[in-house]
XYZ file of C-alpha atoms in Angstrom:
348
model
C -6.335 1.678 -36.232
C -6.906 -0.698 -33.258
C -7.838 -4.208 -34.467
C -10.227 -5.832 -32.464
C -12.763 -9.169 -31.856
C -16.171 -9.491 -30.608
C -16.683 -12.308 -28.796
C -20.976 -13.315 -28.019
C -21.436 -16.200 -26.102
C -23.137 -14.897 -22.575
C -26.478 -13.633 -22.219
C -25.574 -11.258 -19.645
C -23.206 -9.078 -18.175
C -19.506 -10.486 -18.276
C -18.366 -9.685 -14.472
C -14.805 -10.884 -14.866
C -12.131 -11.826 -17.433
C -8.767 -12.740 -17.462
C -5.805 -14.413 -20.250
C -4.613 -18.065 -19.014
C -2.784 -20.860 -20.306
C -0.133 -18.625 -21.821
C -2.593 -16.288 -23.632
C -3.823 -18.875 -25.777
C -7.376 -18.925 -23.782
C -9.665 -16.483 -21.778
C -11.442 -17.050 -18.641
C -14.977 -15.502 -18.098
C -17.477 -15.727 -16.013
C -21.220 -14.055 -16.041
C -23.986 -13.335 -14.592
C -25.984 -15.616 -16.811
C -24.619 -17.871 -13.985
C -22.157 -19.530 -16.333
C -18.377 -19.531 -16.993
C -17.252 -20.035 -20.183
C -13.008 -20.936 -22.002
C -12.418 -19.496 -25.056
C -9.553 -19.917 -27.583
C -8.214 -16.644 -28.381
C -7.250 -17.531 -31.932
C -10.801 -18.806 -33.195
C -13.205 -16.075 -30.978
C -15.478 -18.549 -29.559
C -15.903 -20.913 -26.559
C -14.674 -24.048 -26.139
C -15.347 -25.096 -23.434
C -18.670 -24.185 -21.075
C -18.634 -24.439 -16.876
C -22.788 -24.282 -17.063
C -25.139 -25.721 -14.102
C -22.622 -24.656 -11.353
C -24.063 -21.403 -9.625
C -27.767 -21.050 -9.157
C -27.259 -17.184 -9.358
C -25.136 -14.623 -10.723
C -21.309 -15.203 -10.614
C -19.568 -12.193 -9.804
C -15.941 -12.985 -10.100
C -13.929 -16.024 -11.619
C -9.847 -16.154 -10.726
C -6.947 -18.414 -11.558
C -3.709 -19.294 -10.079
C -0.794 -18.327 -12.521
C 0.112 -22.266 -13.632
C -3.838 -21.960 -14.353
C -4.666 -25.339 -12.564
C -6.802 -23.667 -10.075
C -9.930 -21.411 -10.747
C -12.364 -20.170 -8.050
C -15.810 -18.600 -8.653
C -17.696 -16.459 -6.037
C -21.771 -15.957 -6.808
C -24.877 -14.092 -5.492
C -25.996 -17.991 -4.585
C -23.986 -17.201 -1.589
C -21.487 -19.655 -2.401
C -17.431 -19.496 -3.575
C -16.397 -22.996 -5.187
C -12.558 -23.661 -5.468
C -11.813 -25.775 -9.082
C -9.260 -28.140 -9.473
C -8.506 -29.250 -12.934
C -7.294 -32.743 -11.334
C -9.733 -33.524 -8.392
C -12.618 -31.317 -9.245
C -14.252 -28.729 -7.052
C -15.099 -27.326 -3.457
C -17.904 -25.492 -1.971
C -17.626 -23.044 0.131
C -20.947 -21.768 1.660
C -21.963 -18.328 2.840
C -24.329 -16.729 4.759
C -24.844 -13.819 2.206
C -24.184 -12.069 -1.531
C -20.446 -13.028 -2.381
C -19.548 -10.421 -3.800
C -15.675 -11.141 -4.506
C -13.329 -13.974 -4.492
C -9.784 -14.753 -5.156
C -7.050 -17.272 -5.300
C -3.063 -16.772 -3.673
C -0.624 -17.191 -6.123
C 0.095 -20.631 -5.101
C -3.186 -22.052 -5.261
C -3.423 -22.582 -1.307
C -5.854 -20.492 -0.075
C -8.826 -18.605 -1.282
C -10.511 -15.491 -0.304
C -13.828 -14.246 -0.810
C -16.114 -11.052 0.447
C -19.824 -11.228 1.790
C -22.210 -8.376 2.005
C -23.473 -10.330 5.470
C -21.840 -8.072 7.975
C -18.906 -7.055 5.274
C -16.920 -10.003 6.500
C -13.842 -11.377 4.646
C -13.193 -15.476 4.637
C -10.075 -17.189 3.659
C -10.097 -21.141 3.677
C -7.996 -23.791 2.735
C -8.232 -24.514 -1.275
C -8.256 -28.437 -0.754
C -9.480 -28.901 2.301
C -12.393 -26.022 1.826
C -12.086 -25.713 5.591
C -12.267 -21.745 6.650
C -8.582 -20.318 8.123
C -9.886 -17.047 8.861
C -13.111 -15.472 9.587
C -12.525 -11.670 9.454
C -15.948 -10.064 10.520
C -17.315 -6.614 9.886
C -13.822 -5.833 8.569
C -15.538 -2.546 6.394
C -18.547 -0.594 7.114
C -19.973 -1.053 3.669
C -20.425 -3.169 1.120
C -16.504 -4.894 0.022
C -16.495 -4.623 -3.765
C -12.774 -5.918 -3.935
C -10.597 -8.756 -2.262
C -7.002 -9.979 -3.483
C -4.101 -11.822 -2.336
C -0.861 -9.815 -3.161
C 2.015 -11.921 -5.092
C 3.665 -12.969 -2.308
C 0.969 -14.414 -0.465
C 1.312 -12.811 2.606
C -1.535 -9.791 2.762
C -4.502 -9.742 1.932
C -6.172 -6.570 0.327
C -9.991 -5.340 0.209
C -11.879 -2.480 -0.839
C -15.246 -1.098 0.061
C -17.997 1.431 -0.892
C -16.708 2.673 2.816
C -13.658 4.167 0.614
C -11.136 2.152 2.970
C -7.976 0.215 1.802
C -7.103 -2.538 4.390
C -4.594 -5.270 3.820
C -5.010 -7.496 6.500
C -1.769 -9.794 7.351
C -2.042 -13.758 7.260
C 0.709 -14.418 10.147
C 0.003 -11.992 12.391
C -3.963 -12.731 11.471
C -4.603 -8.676 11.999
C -4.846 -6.060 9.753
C -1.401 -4.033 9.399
C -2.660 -1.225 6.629
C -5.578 0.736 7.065
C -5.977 3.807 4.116
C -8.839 6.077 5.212
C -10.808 8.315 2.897
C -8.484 6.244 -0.175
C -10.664 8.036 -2.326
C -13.238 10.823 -2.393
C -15.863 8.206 -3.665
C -16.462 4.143 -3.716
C -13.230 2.448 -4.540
C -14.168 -0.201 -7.221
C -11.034 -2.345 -8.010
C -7.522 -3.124 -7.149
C -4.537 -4.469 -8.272
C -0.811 -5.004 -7.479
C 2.195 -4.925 -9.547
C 3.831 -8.466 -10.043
C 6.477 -7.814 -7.052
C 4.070 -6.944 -4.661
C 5.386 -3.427 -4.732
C 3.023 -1.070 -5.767
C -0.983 -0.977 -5.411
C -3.609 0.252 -7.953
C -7.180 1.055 -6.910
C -10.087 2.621 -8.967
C -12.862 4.767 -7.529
C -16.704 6.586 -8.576
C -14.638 9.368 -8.103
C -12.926 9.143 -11.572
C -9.631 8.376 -10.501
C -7.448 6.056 -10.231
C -4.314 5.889 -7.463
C -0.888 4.008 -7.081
C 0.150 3.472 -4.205
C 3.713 2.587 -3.025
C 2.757 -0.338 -0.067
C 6.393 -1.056 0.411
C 7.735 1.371 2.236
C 6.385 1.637 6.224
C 5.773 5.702 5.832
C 4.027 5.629 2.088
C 1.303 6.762 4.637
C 3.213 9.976 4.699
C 3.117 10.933 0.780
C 0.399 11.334 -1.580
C -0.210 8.701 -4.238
C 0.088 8.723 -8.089
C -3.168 9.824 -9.379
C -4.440 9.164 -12.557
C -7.156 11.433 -13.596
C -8.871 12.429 -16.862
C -8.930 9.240 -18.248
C -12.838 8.448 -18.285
C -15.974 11.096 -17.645
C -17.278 8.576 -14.917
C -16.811 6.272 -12.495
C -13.766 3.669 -13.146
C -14.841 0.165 -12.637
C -11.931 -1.779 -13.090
C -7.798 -1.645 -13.488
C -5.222 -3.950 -14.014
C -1.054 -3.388 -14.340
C 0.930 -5.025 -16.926
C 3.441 -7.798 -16.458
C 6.085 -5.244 -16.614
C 4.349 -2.557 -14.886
C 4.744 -0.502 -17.584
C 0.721 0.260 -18.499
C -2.601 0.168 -16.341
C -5.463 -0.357 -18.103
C -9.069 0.730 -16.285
C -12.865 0.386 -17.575
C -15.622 2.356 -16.963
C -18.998 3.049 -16.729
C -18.512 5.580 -19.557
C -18.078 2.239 -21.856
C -14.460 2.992 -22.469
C -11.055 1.356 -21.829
C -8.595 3.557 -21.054
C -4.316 2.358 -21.179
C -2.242 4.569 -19.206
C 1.685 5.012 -19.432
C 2.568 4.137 -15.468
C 5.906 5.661 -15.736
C 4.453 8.837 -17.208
C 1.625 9.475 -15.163
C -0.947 9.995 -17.915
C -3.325 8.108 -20.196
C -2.235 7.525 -23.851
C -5.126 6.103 -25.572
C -9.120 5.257 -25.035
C -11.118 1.961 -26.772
C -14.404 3.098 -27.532
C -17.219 0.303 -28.267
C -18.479 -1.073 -25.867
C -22.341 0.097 -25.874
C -22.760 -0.454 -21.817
C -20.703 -0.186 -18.692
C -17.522 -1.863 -18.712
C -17.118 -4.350 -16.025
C -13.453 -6.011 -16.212
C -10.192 -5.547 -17.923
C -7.373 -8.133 -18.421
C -3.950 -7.569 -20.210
C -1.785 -10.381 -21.928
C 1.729 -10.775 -20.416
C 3.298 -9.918 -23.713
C 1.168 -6.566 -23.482
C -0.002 -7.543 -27.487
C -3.603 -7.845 -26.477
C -6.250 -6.190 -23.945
C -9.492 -8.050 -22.813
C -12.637 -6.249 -22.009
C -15.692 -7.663 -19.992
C -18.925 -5.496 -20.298
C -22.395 -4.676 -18.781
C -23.778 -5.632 -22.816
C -22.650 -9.480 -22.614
C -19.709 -9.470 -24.693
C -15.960 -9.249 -24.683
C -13.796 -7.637 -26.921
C -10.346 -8.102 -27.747
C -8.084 -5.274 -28.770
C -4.617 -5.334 -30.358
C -2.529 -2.991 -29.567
C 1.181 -4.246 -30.465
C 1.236 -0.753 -32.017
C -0.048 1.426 -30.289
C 2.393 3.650 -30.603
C 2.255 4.327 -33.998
C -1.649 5.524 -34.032
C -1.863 9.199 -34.804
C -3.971 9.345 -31.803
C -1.283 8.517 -29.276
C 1.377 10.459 -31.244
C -1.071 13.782 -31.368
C -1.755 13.214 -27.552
C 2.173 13.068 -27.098
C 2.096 16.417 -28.885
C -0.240 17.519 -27.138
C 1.018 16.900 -23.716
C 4.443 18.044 -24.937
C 6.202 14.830 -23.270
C 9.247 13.046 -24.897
C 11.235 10.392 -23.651
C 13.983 11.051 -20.668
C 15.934 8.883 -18.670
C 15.076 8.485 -14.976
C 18.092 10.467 -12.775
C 17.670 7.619 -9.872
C 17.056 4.296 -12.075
C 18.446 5.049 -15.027
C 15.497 3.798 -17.091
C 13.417 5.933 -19.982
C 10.336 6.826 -19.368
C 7.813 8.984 -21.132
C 8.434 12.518 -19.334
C 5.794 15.144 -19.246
C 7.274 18.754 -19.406
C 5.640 20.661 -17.314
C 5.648 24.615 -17.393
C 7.501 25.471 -14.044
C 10.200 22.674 -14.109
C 10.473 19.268 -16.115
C 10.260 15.870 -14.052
C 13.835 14.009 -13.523
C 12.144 10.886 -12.057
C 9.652 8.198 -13.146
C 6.799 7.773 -11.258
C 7.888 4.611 -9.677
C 10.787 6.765 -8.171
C 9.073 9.471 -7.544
C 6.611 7.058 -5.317
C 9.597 5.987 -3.251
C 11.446 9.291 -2.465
Protein backbone atom coordinates (compact mmCIF):
# COMPACT_ATOMS: atom_id res chain seq x y z
CA UNK A 1 0.00 0.00 0.00
CA UNK A 2 3.14 2.19 0.40
CA UNK A 3 4.64 3.08 -3.00
CA UNK A 4 8.15 3.15 -3.06
CA UNK A 5 11.73 3.55 -5.30
CA UNK A 6 14.94 1.84 -5.15
CA UNK A 7 17.57 3.85 -5.87
CA UNK A 8 21.43 1.72 -6.67
CA UNK A 9 24.11 3.85 -7.35
CA UNK A 10 26.74 3.32 -4.21
CA UNK A 11 28.69 0.38 -3.60
CA UNK A 12 28.50 0.68 0.00
CA UNK A 13 26.74 1.68 2.90
CA UNK A 14 24.74 5.07 2.44
CA UNK A 15 25.78 6.95 5.87
CA UNK A 16 23.62 10.00 5.32
CA UNK A 17 20.71 11.39 3.26
CA UNK A 18 18.77 14.28 3.13
CA UNK A 19 15.86 16.21 0.45
CA UNK A 20 17.35 19.68 -0.98
CA UNK A 21 16.58 22.07 -3.54
CA UNK A 22 12.89 22.02 -2.68
CA UNK A 23 12.53 18.19 -2.75
CA UNK A 24 13.29 17.96 -6.24
CA UNK A 25 16.91 16.29 -5.40
CA UNK A 26 18.57 14.07 -2.65
CA UNK A 27 21.84 14.42 -1.08
CA UNK A 28 23.92 11.25 -0.17
CA UNK A 29 26.94 10.46 0.77
CA UNK A 30 28.78 6.84 1.32
CA UNK A 31 31.21 5.06 2.42
CA UNK A 32 32.32 4.07 -1.03
CA UNK A 33 33.99 7.49 -0.35
CA UNK A 34 31.67 9.24 -2.78
CA UNK A 35 28.68 11.64 -2.67
CA UNK A 36 26.29 11.43 -5.11
CA UNK A 37 22.71 14.21 -6.37
CA UNK A 38 19.92 12.55 -7.47
CA UNK A 39 16.68 13.79 -9.12
CA UNK A 40 13.86 12.51 -7.24
CA UNK A 41 11.55 12.26 -10.23
CA UNK A 42 13.84 9.99 -12.55
CA UNK A 43 15.57 7.60 -9.47
CA UNK A 44 19.05 8.01 -10.50
CA UNK A 45 22.10 10.31 -10.05
CA UNK A 46 22.87 13.17 -11.71
CA UNK A 47 25.34 14.40 -10.60
CA UNK A 48 28.59 12.48 -8.81
CA UNK A 49 31.08 14.36 -5.98
CA UNK A 50 33.78 11.26 -6.65
CA UNK A 51 37.73 11.64 -5.89
CA UNK A 52 37.10 13.91 -2.81
CA UNK A 53 37.65 11.71 0.42
CA UNK A 54 40.33 9.08 0.43
CA UNK A 55 38.16 7.11 3.01
CA UNK A 56 34.78 6.57 4.12
CA UNK A 57 32.45 9.65 4.39
CA UNK A 58 30.39 9.46 7.29
CA UNK A 59 28.06 12.35 7.10
CA UNK A 60 27.13 14.92 4.25
CA UNK A 61 24.88 18.24 5.42
CA UNK A 62 23.39 21.26 3.73
CA UNK A 63 22.38 24.66 4.68
CA UNK A 64 18.54 25.16 4.05
CA UNK A 65 19.01 27.64 0.70
CA UNK A 66 21.20 24.38 -0.21
CA UNK A 67 24.28 26.49 -1.38
CA UNK A 68 26.45 25.02 1.21
CA UNK A 69 27.23 21.23 1.80
CA UNK A 70 29.92 19.88 4.19
CA UNK A 71 31.26 16.30 4.31
CA UNK A 72 33.12 14.78 7.35
CA UNK A 73 35.28 11.30 6.51
CA UNK A 74 37.36 8.56 8.25
CA UNK A 75 40.37 10.41 6.05
CA UNK A 76 40.35 12.58 9.04
CA UNK A 77 39.24 15.44 7.17
CA UNK A 78 35.69 17.74 7.06
CA UNK A 79 35.59 19.84 3.68
CA UNK A 80 33.06 22.82 3.61
CA UNK A 81 31.41 23.11 -0.30
CA UNK A 82 30.46 26.13 -1.80
CA UNK A 83 28.45 25.90 -4.91
CA UNK A 84 30.06 29.43 -5.97
CA UNK A 85 33.78 29.36 -4.79
CA UNK A 86 34.31 25.70 -4.33
CA UNK A 87 35.56 23.93 -1.25
CA UNK A 88 37.59 23.98 2.14
CA UNK A 89 39.57 21.54 4.03
CA UNK A 90 39.50 21.16 7.24
CA UNK A 91 42.12 18.70 8.69
CA UNK A 92 41.98 16.46 11.73
CA UNK A 93 44.01 14.64 13.83
CA UNK A 94 41.63 11.55 13.93
CA UNK A 95 38.26 9.49 12.56
CA UNK A 96 35.61 12.33 11.88
CA UNK A 97 33.03 10.88 12.79
CA UNK A 98 30.26 13.74 12.39
CA UNK A 99 29.89 17.05 10.82
CA UNK A 100 27.40 19.73 10.36
CA UNK A 101 26.54 23.06 8.95
CA UNK A 102 24.49 26.25 11.07
CA UNK A 103 21.58 27.22 9.41
CA UNK A 104 23.19 30.14 7.90
CA UNK A 105 25.99 28.58 6.30
CA UNK A 106 28.65 30.33 8.72
CA UNK A 107 30.12 27.90 10.66
CA UNK A 108 30.65 24.22 10.63
CA UNK A 109 31.01 21.62 13.20
CA UNK A 110 32.47 18.35 13.18
CA UNK A 111 33.36 15.39 15.91
CA UNK A 112 36.78 13.42 16.18
CA UNK A 113 37.29 10.17 17.91
CA UNK A 114 41.01 11.82 18.85
CA UNK A 115 40.32 12.67 22.43
CA UNK A 116 36.30 13.06 21.66
CA UNK A 117 36.92 16.67 20.82
CA UNK A 118 34.34 18.89 19.03
CA UNK A 119 35.69 21.72 16.32
CA UNK A 120 33.72 24.52 14.93
CA UNK A 121 35.49 26.81 12.23
CA UNK A 122 34.66 29.45 10.07
CA UNK A 123 32.85 28.07 6.68
CA UNK A 124 34.89 30.55 4.36
CA UNK A 125 37.69 31.19 6.03
CA UNK A 126 38.16 27.27 7.22
CA UNK A 127 39.97 28.84 10.16
CA UNK A 128 38.96 26.84 13.60
CA UNK A 129 36.62 29.20 16.20
CA UNK A 130 36.51 26.68 18.76
CA UNK A 131 38.46 23.79 19.86
CA UNK A 132 36.31 21.94 22.46
CA UNK A 133 38.58 19.02 23.79
CA UNK A 134 37.64 15.80 25.49
CA UNK A 135 34.13 17.27 25.62
CA UNK A 136 32.62 13.27 26.06
CA UNK A 137 34.26 10.30 27.45
CA UNK A 138 33.48 8.16 24.46
CA UNK A 139 33.26 8.04 21.12
CA UNK A 140 30.68 11.36 19.76
CA UNK A 141 28.39 9.68 17.25
CA UNK A 142 26.28 12.98 16.82
CA UNK A 143 26.98 16.85 16.40
CA UNK A 144 24.33 19.60 15.25
CA UNK A 145 23.80 23.18 15.25
CA UNK A 146 20.20 23.96 16.54
CA UNK A 147 18.03 26.43 14.16
CA UNK A 148 18.94 29.34 15.68
CA UNK A 149 22.50 29.02 15.59
CA UNK A 150 23.31 29.58 18.93
CA UNK A 151 24.04 25.88 20.67
CA UNK A 152 25.60 23.42 19.65
CA UNK A 153 24.44 19.75 20.43
CA UNK A 154 26.48 16.29 20.59
CA UNK A 155 25.92 12.87 21.52
CA UNK A 156 28.16 10.06 22.58
CA UNK A 157 28.41 6.26 23.21
CA UNK A 158 29.09 7.96 26.90
CA UNK A 159 25.06 8.35 26.83
CA UNK A 160 25.55 12.25 27.51
CA UNK A 161 23.55 15.13 25.84
CA UNK A 162 25.64 18.40 25.94
CA UNK A 163 24.78 21.52 24.05
CA UNK A 164 27.58 23.61 24.37
CA UNK A 165 26.83 27.58 23.90
CA UNK A 166 28.71 29.65 21.08
CA UNK A 167 28.75 33.15 23.11
CA UNK A 168 29.46 32.15 26.26
CA UNK A 169 32.00 29.41 24.49
CA UNK A 170 30.96 26.82 27.54
CA UNK A 171 28.70 24.21 27.69
CA UNK A 172 25.22 25.32 29.36
CA UNK A 173 23.27 21.68 29.12
CA UNK A 174 24.67 18.66 30.32
CA UNK A 175 21.91 15.39 30.26
CA UNK A 176 23.52 12.50 32.15
CA UNK A 177 22.57 8.87 31.73
CA UNK A 178 20.12 10.47 28.48
CA UNK A 179 19.60 7.02 27.84
CA UNK A 180 20.12 3.55 29.31
CA UNK A 181 22.36 2.71 26.20
CA UNK A 182 24.53 4.62 23.29
CA UNK A 183 22.57 7.55 22.04
CA UNK A 184 22.85 7.34 18.18
CA UNK A 185 21.18 10.48 16.63
CA UNK A 186 19.58 13.76 17.25
CA UNK A 187 17.46 16.19 15.99
CA UNK A 188 15.58 19.45 16.76
CA UNK A 189 12.28 20.69 15.80
CA UNK A 190 12.42 23.70 13.28
CA UNK A 191 12.01 26.40 16.26
CA UNK A 192 14.66 25.17 18.19
CA UNK A 193 12.17 24.02 20.75
CA UNK A 194 12.17 20.56 21.26
CA UNK A 195 15.11 17.83 20.97
CA UNK A 196 14.93 14.23 19.59
CA UNK A 197 17.64 11.67 20.33
CA UNK A 198 17.79 7.87 19.49
CA UNK A 199 19.59 5.25 21.56
CA UNK A 200 20.84 1.06 21.47
CA UNK A 201 18.46 1.09 24.03
CA UNK A 202 15.39 1.02 21.66
CA UNK A 203 14.06 4.23 22.41
CA UNK A 204 13.73 7.23 21.35
CA UNK A 205 13.21 10.66 23.69
CA UNK A 206 11.89 14.32 23.20
CA UNK A 207 13.06 16.53 25.04
CA UNK A 208 11.65 20.04 25.83
CA UNK A 209 15.30 22.27 25.79
CA UNK A 210 13.37 25.44 26.19
CA UNK A 211 12.42 25.72 29.36
CA UNK A 212 15.52 26.23 32.18
CA UNK A 213 13.93 23.28 34.59
CA UNK A 214 13.02 20.57 31.60
CA UNK A 215 15.87 19.02 33.77
CA UNK A 216 13.17 18.53 36.31
CA UNK A 217 10.57 16.31 34.16
CA UNK A 218 10.93 13.21 32.34
CA UNK A 219 10.98 13.23 28.55
CA UNK A 220 8.56 11.86 25.86
CA UNK A 221 9.59 8.40 25.20
CA UNK A 222 8.95 6.60 22.28
CA UNK A 223 9.23 2.94 22.68
CA UNK A 224 8.11 -0.17 20.77
CA UNK A 225 8.76 1.08 17.59
CA UNK A 226 11.79 -1.24 16.42
CA UNK A 227 13.16 -4.73 18.21
CA UNK A 228 16.74 -3.07 18.22
CA UNK A 229 18.81 -0.42 18.44
CA UNK A 230 17.48 2.97 16.67
CA UNK A 231 20.06 4.46 14.46
CA UNK A 232 18.64 7.46 13.26
CA UNK A 233 15.49 10.13 13.70
CA UNK A 234 14.42 13.07 12.15
CA UNK A 235 11.10 15.56 12.94
CA UNK A 236 8.97 16.86 10.28
CA UNK A 237 8.72 20.43 9.11
CA UNK A 238 5.68 20.75 11.15
CA UNK A 239 6.69 18.66 13.95
CA UNK A 240 3.97 16.65 13.50
CA UNK A 241 5.89 13.00 12.75
CA UNK A 242 9.47 11.59 13.71
CA UNK A 243 10.67 9.16 11.66
CA UNK A 244 13.73 6.72 13.14
CA UNK A 245 15.77 3.72 11.40
CA UNK A 246 17.16 0.88 12.76
CA UNK A 247 19.32 -1.81 12.88
CA UNK A 248 16.25 -4.09 12.68
CA UNK A 249 16.11 -2.77 8.82
CA UNK A 250 12.92 -0.91 9.45
CA UNK A 251 11.65 2.70 9.31
CA UNK A 252 9.42 3.48 11.75
CA UNK A 253 6.92 7.14 11.50
CA UNK A 254 5.64 8.12 14.74
CA UNK A 255 2.60 10.54 15.49
CA UNK A 256 4.64 13.28 17.85
CA UNK A 257 1.51 14.64 19.21
CA UNK A 258 0.27 11.17 20.12
CA UNK A 259 3.12 9.64 21.57
CA UNK A 260 3.10 6.40 19.57
CA UNK A 261 4.27 4.90 16.29
CA UNK A 262 1.68 4.52 13.46
CA UNK A 263 3.32 2.61 10.81
CA UNK A 264 6.76 0.50 10.00
CA UNK A 265 8.60 0.30 6.20
CA UNK A 266 9.94 -2.98 5.93
CA UNK A 267 12.69 -3.65 3.06
CA UNK A 268 15.55 -2.76 3.63
CA UNK A 269 17.70 -6.17 3.83
CA UNK A 270 20.55 -4.49 6.28
CA UNK A 271 20.80 -1.93 9.01
CA UNK A 272 19.33 1.28 8.34
CA UNK A 273 21.68 4.10 8.61
CA UNK A 274 19.77 7.57 7.90
CA UNK A 275 16.33 8.91 7.50
CA UNK A 276 15.23 12.20 5.81
CA UNK A 277 11.59 13.56 5.45
CA UNK A 278 10.35 16.02 2.64
CA UNK A 279 8.95 19.35 3.98
CA UNK A 280 5.60 18.61 2.46
CA UNK A 281 5.73 15.26 4.60
CA UNK A 282 4.68 13.38 0.89
CA UNK A 283 7.88 11.42 0.85
CA UNK A 284 10.44 9.62 3.38
CA UNK A 285 14.15 8.87 2.41
CA UNK A 286 15.99 5.94 3.74
CA UNK A 287 19.88 5.42 3.73
CA UNK A 288 20.99 1.76 4.50
CA UNK A 289 23.90 -0.55 5.61
CA UNK A 290 22.96 -2.61 1.87
CA UNK A 291 23.99 0.50 -0.45
CA UNK A 292 20.76 1.73 -1.47
CA UNK A 293 18.08 4.25 -0.73
CA UNK A 294 14.59 3.93 -0.89
CA UNK A 295 11.94 6.30 -1.27
CA UNK A 296 8.54 5.83 0.29
CA UNK A 297 5.26 7.67 -0.35
CA UNK A 298 3.24 8.10 2.14
CA UNK A 299 0.71 11.09 1.21
CA UNK A 300 -1.76 8.46 2.50
CA UNK A 301 -0.84 6.99 5.03
CA UNK A 302 -3.69 7.30 6.70
CA UNK A 303 -5.83 5.43 4.73
CA UNK A 304 -3.68 1.96 4.92
CA UNK A 305 -5.59 -0.64 6.85
CA UNK A 306 -2.47 -0.99 8.77
CA UNK A 307 -2.52 2.41 10.42
CA UNK A 308 -6.34 2.36 10.75
CA UNK A 309 -6.18 -1.35 12.56
CA UNK A 310 -3.28 0.05 14.79
CA UNK A 311 -5.67 3.09 15.61
CA UNK A 312 -8.11 0.36 16.62
CA UNK A 313 -5.98 -1.22 18.26
CA UNK A 314 -4.62 1.42 20.47
CA UNK A 315 -8.19 2.68 20.91
CA UNK A 316 -7.04 6.46 20.17
CA UNK A 317 -9.30 8.99 18.26
CA UNK A 318 -8.79 12.44 17.63
CA UNK A 319 -9.27 15.20 20.63
CA UNK A 320 -8.53 18.65 20.87
CA UNK A 321 -5.64 19.77 23.10
CA UNK A 322 -7.34 21.64 26.49
CA UNK A 323 -4.14 24.18 26.54
CA UNK A 324 -3.51 24.78 22.61
CA UNK A 325 -6.49 24.13 21.23
CA UNK A 326 -5.08 21.94 18.45
CA UNK A 327 -6.24 18.06 17.53
CA UNK A 328 -4.15 15.61 18.11
CA UNK A 329 -4.36 11.86 17.94
CA UNK A 330 -5.32 10.98 21.73
CA UNK A 331 -4.60 7.62 23.19
CA UNK A 332 -7.30 6.51 25.77
CA UNK A 333 -5.81 5.09 28.32
CA UNK A 334 -7.60 2.77 30.97
CA UNK A 335 -7.34 4.94 34.23
CA UNK A 336 -8.02 8.44 32.68
CA UNK A 337 -7.86 9.80 28.96
CA UNK A 338 -5.03 12.46 28.07
CA UNK A 339 -6.38 16.28 27.73
CA UNK A 340 -3.00 17.50 26.37
CA UNK A 341 -0.72 16.86 23.37
CA UNK A 342 2.52 15.86 23.99
CA UNK A 343 4.07 19.11 23.12
CA UNK A 344 1.98 20.51 26.11
CA UNK A 345 2.33 17.98 28.15
CA UNK A 346 6.37 18.55 27.70
CA UNK A 347 5.96 22.12 28.90
CA UNK A 348 3.67 21.82 32.01
Amino acid sequence: QIQFKILRGHSDTVSSCHFCFEDTKILSCSYDRTMKLWDVEKGFPIQVFEEEHTAPISECNLTPDDRRVVTSSYDNTVKAWDMETGKRLVEHEGIVTSCNISCDGRYVVSSSDKENDIYVFDAMSATVVAHIQGHHKSTITRCCFDPDNQRVTSISYDKTIKLWDMITQSTSITINEGHSNAISDCCFTSDGHYLCTASWDKSLKIWDIKTGDFQCHEPVSLNQGHEGSVSSCLFSQDASLVVSGGYDKTIAIWDTEAGCKKLSLKGHWDWVTDVAISKNNKWILSASKDSTLRLWNIEKMDHTASVIESRKASGSKIAQCEECEKPFLCLQRSDSEISKCVFCRLSS
